[in-house]
C-alpha positions in Angstrom: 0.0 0.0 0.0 1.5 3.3 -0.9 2.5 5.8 1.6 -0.1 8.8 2.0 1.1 12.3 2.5 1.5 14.3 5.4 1.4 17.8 6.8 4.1 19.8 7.0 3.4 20.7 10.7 3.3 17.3 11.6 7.0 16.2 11.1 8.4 15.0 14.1 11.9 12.7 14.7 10.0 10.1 15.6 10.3 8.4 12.0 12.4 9.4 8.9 10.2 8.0 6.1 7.6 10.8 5.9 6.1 11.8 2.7 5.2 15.4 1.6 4.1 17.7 -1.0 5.3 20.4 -1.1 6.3 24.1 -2.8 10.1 25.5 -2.7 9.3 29.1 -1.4 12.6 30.4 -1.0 16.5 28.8 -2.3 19.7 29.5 -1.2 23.2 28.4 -2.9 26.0 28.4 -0.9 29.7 27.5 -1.5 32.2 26.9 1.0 35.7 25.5 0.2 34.8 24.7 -3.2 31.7 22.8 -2.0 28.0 23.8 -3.2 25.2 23.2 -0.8 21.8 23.8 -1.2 18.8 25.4 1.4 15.3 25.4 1.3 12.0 26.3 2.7 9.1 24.9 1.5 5.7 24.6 2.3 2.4 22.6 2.1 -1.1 23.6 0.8 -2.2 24.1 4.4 0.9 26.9 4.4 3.0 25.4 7.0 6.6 25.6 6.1 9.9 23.7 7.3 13.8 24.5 6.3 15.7 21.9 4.2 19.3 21.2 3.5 21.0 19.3 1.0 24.5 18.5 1.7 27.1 18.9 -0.9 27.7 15.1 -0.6 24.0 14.3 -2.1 24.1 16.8 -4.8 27.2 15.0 -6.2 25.2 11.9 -6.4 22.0 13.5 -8.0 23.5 16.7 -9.6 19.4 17.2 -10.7 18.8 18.4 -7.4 20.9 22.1 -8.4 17.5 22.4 -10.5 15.3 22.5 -7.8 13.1 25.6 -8.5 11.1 28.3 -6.4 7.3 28.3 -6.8 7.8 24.9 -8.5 5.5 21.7 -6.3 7.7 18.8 -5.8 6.9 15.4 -4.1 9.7 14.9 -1.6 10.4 11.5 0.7 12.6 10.1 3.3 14.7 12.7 5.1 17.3 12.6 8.0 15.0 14.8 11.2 16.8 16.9 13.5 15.8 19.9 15.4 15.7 23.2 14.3 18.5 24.6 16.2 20.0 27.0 13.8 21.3 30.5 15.0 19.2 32.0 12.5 15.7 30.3 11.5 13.9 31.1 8.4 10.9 28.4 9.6 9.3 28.6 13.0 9.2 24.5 12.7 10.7 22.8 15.8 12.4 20.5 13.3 14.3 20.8 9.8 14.7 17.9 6.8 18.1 16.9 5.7 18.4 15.3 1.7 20.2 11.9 2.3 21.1 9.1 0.0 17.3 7.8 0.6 15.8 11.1 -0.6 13.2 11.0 -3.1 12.5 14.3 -5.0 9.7 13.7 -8.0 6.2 14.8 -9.5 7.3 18.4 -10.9 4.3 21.2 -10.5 2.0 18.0 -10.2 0.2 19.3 -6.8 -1.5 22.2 -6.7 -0.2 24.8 -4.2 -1.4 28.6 -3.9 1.6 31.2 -3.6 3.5 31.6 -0.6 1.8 34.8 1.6 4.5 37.5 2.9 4.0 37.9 6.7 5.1 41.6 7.3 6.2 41.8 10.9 4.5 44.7 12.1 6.7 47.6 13.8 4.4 47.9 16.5 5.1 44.4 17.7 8.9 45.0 17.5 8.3 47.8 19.2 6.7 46.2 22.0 9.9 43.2 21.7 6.6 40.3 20.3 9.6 38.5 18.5 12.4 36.1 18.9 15.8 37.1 18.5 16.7 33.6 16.5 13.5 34.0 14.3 13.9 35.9 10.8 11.4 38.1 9.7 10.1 40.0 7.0 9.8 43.8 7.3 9.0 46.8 5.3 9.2 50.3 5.5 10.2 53.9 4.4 13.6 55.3 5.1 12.5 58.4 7.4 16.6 58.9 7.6 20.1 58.2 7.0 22.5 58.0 9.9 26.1 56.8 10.0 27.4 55.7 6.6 30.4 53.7 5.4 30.2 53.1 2.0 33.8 52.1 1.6 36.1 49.4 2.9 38.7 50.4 5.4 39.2 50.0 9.1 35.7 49.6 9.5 33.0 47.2 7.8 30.4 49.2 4.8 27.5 49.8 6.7 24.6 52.5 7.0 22.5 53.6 9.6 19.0 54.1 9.1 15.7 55.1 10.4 13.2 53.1 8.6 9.2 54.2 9.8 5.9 52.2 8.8 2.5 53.6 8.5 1.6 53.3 11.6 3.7 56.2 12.6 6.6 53.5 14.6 10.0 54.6 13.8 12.5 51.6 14.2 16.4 51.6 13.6 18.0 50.2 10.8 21.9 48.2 10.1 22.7 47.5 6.6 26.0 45.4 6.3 28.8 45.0 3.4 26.7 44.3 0.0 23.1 45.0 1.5 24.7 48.6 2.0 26.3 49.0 -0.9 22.8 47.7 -2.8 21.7 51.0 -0.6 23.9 53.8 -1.2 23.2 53.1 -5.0 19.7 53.4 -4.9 20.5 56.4 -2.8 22.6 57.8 -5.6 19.7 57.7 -8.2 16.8 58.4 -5.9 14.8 61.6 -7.8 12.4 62.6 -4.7 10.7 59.7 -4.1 10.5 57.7 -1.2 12.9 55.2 -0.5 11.1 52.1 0.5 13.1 48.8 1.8 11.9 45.8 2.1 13.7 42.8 3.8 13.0 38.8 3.6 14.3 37.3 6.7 15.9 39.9 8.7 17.1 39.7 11.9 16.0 42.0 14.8 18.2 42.6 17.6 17.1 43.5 21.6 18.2 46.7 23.3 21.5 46.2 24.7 24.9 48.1 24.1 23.3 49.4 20.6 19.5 50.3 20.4 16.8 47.8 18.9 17.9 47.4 15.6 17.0 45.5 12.2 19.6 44.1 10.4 20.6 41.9 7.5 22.2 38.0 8.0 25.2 37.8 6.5 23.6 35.6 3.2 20.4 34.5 3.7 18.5 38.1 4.0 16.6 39.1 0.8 17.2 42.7 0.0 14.7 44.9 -2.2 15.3 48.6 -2.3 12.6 50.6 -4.8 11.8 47.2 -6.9 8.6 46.3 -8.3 7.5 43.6 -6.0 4.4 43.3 -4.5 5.4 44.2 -1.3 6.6 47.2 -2.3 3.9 48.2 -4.6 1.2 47.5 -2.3 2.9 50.0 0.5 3.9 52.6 -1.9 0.4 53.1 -3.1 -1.3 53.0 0.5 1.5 55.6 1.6 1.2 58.1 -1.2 -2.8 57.7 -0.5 -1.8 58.8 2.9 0.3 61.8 2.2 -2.3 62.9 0.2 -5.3 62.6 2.3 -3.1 63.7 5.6 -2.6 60.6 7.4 1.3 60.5 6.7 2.4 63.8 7.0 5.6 64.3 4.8 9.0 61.9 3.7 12.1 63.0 3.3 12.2 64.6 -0.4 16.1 64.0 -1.3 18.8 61.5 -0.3 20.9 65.0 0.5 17.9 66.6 2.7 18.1 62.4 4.7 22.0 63.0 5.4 21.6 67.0 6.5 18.4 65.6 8.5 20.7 63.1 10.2 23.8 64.8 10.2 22.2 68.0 11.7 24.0 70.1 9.2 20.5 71.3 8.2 20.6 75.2 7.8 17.1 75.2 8.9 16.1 75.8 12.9 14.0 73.1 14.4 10.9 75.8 14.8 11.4 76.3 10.5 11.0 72.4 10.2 8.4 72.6 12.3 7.0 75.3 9.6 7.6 73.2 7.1 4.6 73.1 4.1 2.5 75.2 6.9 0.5 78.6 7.4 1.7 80.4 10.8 -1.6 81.7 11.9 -3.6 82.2 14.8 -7.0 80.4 16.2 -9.0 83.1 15.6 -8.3 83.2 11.8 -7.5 79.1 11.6 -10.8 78.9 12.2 -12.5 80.9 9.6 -10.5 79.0 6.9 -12.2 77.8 4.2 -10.0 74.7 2.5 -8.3 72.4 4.4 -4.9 73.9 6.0 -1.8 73.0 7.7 -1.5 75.7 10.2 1.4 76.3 12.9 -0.1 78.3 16.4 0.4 78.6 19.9 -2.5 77.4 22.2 -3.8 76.2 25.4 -5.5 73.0 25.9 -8.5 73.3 28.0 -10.8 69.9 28.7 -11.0 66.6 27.0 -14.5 66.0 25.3 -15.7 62.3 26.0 -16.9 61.1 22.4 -18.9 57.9 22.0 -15.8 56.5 20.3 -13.7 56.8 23.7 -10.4 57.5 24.4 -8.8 55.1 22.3 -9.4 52.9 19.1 -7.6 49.6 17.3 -5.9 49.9 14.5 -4.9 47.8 11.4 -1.1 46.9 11.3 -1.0 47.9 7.5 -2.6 51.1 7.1 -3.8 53.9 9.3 -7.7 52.5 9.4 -9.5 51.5 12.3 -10.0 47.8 12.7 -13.3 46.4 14.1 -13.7 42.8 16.0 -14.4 41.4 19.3 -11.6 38.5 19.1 -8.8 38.3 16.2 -8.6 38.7 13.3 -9.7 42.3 13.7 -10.5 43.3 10.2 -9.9 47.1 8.8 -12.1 49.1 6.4 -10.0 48.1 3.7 -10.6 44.3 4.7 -6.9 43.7 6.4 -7.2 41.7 8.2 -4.8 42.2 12.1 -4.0 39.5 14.3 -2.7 41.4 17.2 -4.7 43.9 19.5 -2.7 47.6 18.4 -4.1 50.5 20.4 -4.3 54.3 19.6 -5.2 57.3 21.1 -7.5 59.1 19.6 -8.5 62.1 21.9 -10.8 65.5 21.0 -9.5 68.0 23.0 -10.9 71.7 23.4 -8.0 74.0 23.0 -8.2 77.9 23.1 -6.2 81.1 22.4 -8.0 83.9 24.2 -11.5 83.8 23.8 -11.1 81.4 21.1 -12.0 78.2 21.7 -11.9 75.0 19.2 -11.5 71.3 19.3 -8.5 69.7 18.0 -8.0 65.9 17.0 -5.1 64.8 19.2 -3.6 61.0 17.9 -1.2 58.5 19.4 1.9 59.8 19.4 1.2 63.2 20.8 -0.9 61.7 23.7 2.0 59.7 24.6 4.3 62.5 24.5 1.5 64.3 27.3 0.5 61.3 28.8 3.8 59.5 29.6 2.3 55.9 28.4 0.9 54.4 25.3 -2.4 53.7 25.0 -1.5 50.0 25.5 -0.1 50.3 28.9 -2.9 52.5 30.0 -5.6 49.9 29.1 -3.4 47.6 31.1 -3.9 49.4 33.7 -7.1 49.7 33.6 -8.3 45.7 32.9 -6.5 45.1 36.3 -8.9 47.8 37.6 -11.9 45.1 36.3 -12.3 48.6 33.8 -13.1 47.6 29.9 -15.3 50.4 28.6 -13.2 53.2 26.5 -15.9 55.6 27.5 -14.1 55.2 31.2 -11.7 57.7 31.0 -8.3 57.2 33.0 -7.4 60.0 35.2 -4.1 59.9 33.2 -6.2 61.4 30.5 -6.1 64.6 32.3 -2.5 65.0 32.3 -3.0 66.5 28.4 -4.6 69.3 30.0 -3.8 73.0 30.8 -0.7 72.5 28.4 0.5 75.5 26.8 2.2 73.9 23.4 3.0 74.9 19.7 1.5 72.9 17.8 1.1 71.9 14.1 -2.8 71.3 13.1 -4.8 70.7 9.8 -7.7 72.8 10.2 -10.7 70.7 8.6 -13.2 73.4 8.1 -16.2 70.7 6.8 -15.8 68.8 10.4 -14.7 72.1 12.2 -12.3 70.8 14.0 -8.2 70.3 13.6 -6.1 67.1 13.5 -2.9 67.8 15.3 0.3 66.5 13.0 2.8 67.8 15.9 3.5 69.4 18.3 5.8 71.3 20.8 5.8 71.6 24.7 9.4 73.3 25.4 9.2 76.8 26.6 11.9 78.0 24.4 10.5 76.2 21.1 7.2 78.1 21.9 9.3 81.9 22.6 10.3 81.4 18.9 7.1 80.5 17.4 5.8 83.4 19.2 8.1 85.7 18.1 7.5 84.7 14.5 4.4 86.2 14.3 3.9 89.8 14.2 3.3 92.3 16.8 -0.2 93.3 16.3 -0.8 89.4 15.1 0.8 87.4 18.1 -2.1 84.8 20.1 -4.3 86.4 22.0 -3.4 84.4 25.3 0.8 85.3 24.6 2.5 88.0 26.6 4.7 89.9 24.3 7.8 91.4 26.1 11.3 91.3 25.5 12.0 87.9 27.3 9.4 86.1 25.0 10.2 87.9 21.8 13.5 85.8 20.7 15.0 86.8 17.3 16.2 84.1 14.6 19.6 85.4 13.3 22.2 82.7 12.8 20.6 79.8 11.2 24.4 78.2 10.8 24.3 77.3 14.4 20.8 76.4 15.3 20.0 73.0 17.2 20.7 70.2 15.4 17.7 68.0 15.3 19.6 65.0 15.2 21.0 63.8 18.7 24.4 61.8 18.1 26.2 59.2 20.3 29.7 59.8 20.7 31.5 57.4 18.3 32.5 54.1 19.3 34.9 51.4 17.4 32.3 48.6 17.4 34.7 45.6 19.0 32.2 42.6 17.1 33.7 41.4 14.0 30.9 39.2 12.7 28.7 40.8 10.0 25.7 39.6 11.4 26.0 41.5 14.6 23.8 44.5 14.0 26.4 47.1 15.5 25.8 50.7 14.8 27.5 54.7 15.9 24.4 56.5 15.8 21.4 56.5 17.2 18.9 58.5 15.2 16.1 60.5 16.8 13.1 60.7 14.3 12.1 64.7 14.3 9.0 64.2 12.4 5.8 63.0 13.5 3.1 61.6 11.4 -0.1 62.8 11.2 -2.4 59.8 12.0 -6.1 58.6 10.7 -7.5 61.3 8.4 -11.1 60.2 9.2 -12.3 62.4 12.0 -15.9 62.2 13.5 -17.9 65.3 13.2 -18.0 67.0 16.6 -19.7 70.4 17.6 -16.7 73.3 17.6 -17.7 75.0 20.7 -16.4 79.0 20.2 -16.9 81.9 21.8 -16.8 85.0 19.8 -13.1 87.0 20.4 -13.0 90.6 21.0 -12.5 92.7 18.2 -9.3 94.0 16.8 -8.0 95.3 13.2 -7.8 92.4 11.0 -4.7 91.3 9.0 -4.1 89.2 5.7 -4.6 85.2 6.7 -0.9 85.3 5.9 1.9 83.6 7.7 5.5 85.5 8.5 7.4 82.6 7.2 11.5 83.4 8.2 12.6 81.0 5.0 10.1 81.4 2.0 11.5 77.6 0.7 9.7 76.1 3.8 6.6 77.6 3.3 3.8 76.7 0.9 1.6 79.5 -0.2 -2.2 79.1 0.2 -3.8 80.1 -2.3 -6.8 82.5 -2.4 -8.0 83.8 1.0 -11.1 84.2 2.6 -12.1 88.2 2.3 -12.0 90.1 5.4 -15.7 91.5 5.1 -17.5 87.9 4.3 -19.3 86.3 6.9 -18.3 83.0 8.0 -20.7 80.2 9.3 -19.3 79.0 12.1 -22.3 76.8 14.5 -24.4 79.5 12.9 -26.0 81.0 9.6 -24.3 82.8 7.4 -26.9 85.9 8.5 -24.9 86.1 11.9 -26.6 84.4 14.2 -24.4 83.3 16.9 -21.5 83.5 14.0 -18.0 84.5 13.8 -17.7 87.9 11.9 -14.5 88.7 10.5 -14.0 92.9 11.7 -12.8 94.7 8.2 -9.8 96.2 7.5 -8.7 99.7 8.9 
């Protein structure tokens, strides 16, 4: 009676003479002392996969095994079992297959096997260490910056530096050894603008310890696409240009030179320009009498959270910016992704005010955190070991976002009335300088004006780098593999998060009366600043919770 066939997940050393069918996902060559040697992974119809090796000693014997194909099926029997104890492992599968002299290899493309699916490791689980340090993994992402770089040999091994970010808003650092780096630095070289996307096949991702948590290539078996047209990379190209252009990623870095000065800090720009950059410097009281959508750059207080019927935070899908919606996984997103793991957001309406101003503004994950001191994860911790599961229960941490005077970058969303916040800015000196940007008659209503707060820009060759740099350090490994690095990169740009903001009443109080100015910002460098295009005139009226007749509307005063 002939042997049936078995699943993949069920190989055990119990027995040798197991019997699968199978589909060669990925193949690796390798030759060492003049000896060829083949790896494998392959995988069932049930997707389950398992590593393989063929020994040089087998190939000599059946030289048709060098043919062995990816995406081609193949019936394979009779294999030596060990355990999958390799320092890198390309197969979660307690065990691996060995070829022997016994090996039977037949049947070409005779089973029918679906494509292999690309698990993308998610940042936010590396983030939050949900991996195993002898596991590779794919990963994918956009380079938000370049760090240390050496693209030559010398004293010191080629390598880059980089700061690769998802959509999710998650930077994460970045090696790139020898070849992988060199792959790099030419895609670098011919970049025209666009982003620089990189996707890896089974990298390795290493733990905080004398460098920071890093990703990393192996030495050979890492799979290395910069910019190609591969699903992968297609797939999160077009969902982040969607984003850019709807608002929900913010900006990328334009040029391979503005990455280095970014990193380098050799930017001639002051933090408070970048923080300018593609927005209008205006105050509440005009933001919110704009009539297209606007990124605008003010100074305000934040007042009280408004409870929402959402709550105070949301779950979102691991590939894009969506919400995801489920009681138990998979969660599933608007755009049918389906997410395995529970990821948590803030997502927080806050009424903020300048004066007698008041509006509500859109506050998202990473700026919470930045108030709060904890992500929205740890929070809800927190609060399940209080027996508390309803997001309408608002923490008392929640609070902490309160009576914060901050600059802060917005886009005012005149259809919803309110304003997502992209950024923002708590440090007392940051918000002297956006203050004195403005002019004297046009400064917030709620800033003091005196010669303390009004702090001049006049030597943008030594402004503050935005880069912080560790001192460097001769790296003492000398194994490729090790993911060693000289600088750690601090990401300066936030991303805006999801662009789809419930409507909410924009509570406002009508502000006192005072000659009017152009909606016009003061911008110090007219190459950071994008010019809005026609204005809203001074003498229209503007419905704002009212008609358009004036009842309880915001009148613009006219010009004197």
């Amino acid at each position: 009676m002939a042997r049936k066939f078995e699943c993949v997940k069920d190989i055990n050393d119990g027995k040798d003479l197991w019997k699968i069918s199978v589909k060669v996902k990925e193949k690796w060559s390798n030759l060492k002392d003049g000896k060829q040697s083949i790896e494998l992974l392959v995988f069932d119809h049930k997707g389950d996969d398992i590593s393989v090796f063929i020994p040089h000693e087998v190939i000599q014997n059946n030289e048709q095994l060098i043919d062995l194909s990816v995406n081609n099926t193949y019936t394979m029997q009779n294999f030596q079992v060990s355990k999958n104890d390799d320092l890198y492992k390309t197969s979660n599968h307690v065990y691996k297959l060995r070829f022997n002299g016994g090996t039977i290899v037949k049947d070409v493309n005779v089973q029918k096997i679906g494509d292999a699916v690309t698990n993308i490791k998610p940042f936010t689980e590396i983030a939050n260490l949900d991996f195993h340090e002898n596991l590779l993994y794919d990963v994918i992402g956009l380079v938000d910056q370049v760090g240390y770089s050496q693209p030559t040999h010398g004293n010191r091994k080629v390598q880059v530096n980089l700061t690769l970010r998802d959509l999710g808003n998650i930077p994460i650092a970045c090696t790139l050894w020898q070849n992988y780096a060199l792959k790099f630095f030419n895609v670098q070289n011919e970049a025209k603008g666009d982003p620089i996307i990189v996707f890896m096949k089974y990298a390795k991702i290493k733990k905080e310890g004398k460098w920071p948590l890093t990703i990393s290539n192996t030495w050979n078996t890492t799979k290395l696409f910069i910019n190609e047209e591969v699903p992968e990379i297609i797939d999160f190209k077009k969902r982040l240009l969607a984003g850019i252009e709807n608002g929900t990623v913010d900006r990328f870095a334009e040029t391979p030179t503005q990455m280095m000065s970014q990193s380098y800090g050799s930017s001639q720009y002051t933090p408070q320009q970048t923080f300018m950059h593609n927005a209008e410097l205006i105050t509440l009281t005009k933001m919110v009498q704009l009539p297209q959508e606007t990124k605008c750059v003010t100074i305000i207080k934040t007042i009280k959270i408004k409870p929402t019927n959402y709550g105070w935070y949301y779950m979102t899908c691991f590939k894009c910016p969506k919400q995801c919606f489920g009681a138990a996984p998979p969660f599933i997103c608007g755009d049918g992704h389906e997410t395995e793991a529970e990821i948590l957001r803030y997502k927080l309406d806050v009424e903020v005010g300048d004066g007698d101003v008041m509006a509500t503004f859109v506050f998202w994950d990473r700026e919470c955190e930045q108030l709060i001191g904890k992500s929205a994860t740890v929070l809800r911790a927190q609060m399940l070991q209080d027996g508390i599961t309803d997001p309408l229960d608002y923490p008392e941490e929640i609070d902490l976002i309160t009576g914060k005077k901050i600059a802060v970058k917005v886009k005012w969303q005149p259809k919803w009335k309110t304003g997502s916040v992209i950024q923002i800015n708590q440090g007392d000196d940051f918000i002297n300088e956006i203050a004195a940007m403005f002019s004297p008659a046009d400064a917030p209503q709620g800033q003091i004006q005196d010669d303390k707060s009004t702090l001049l820009i006049e030597d943008n060759s030594t402004a503050e780098s935005i880069v912080q740099k560790k001192d460097e350090v001769e790296p003492t490994d000398t194994d490729a593999d090790v993911a060693d690095g000289d600088e750690i990169v601090i990401p300066t740009f936030s991303l805006s998060a999801s662009d789809e903001i419930d409507p909410d009443i924009l509570g406002m109080k009508t502000p006192s009366k005072r000659s009017g100015n152009d909606l016009m910002s003061t911008p110090h460098n007219a190459e950071l600043e994008d010019v809005i295009g026609e204005k809203q005139s001074s003498t229209k009226m503007l419905k704002v919770g009212g008609k358009a007749s004036g009842k309880k509307g915001l009148k613009v005063p006219k010009k004197e």
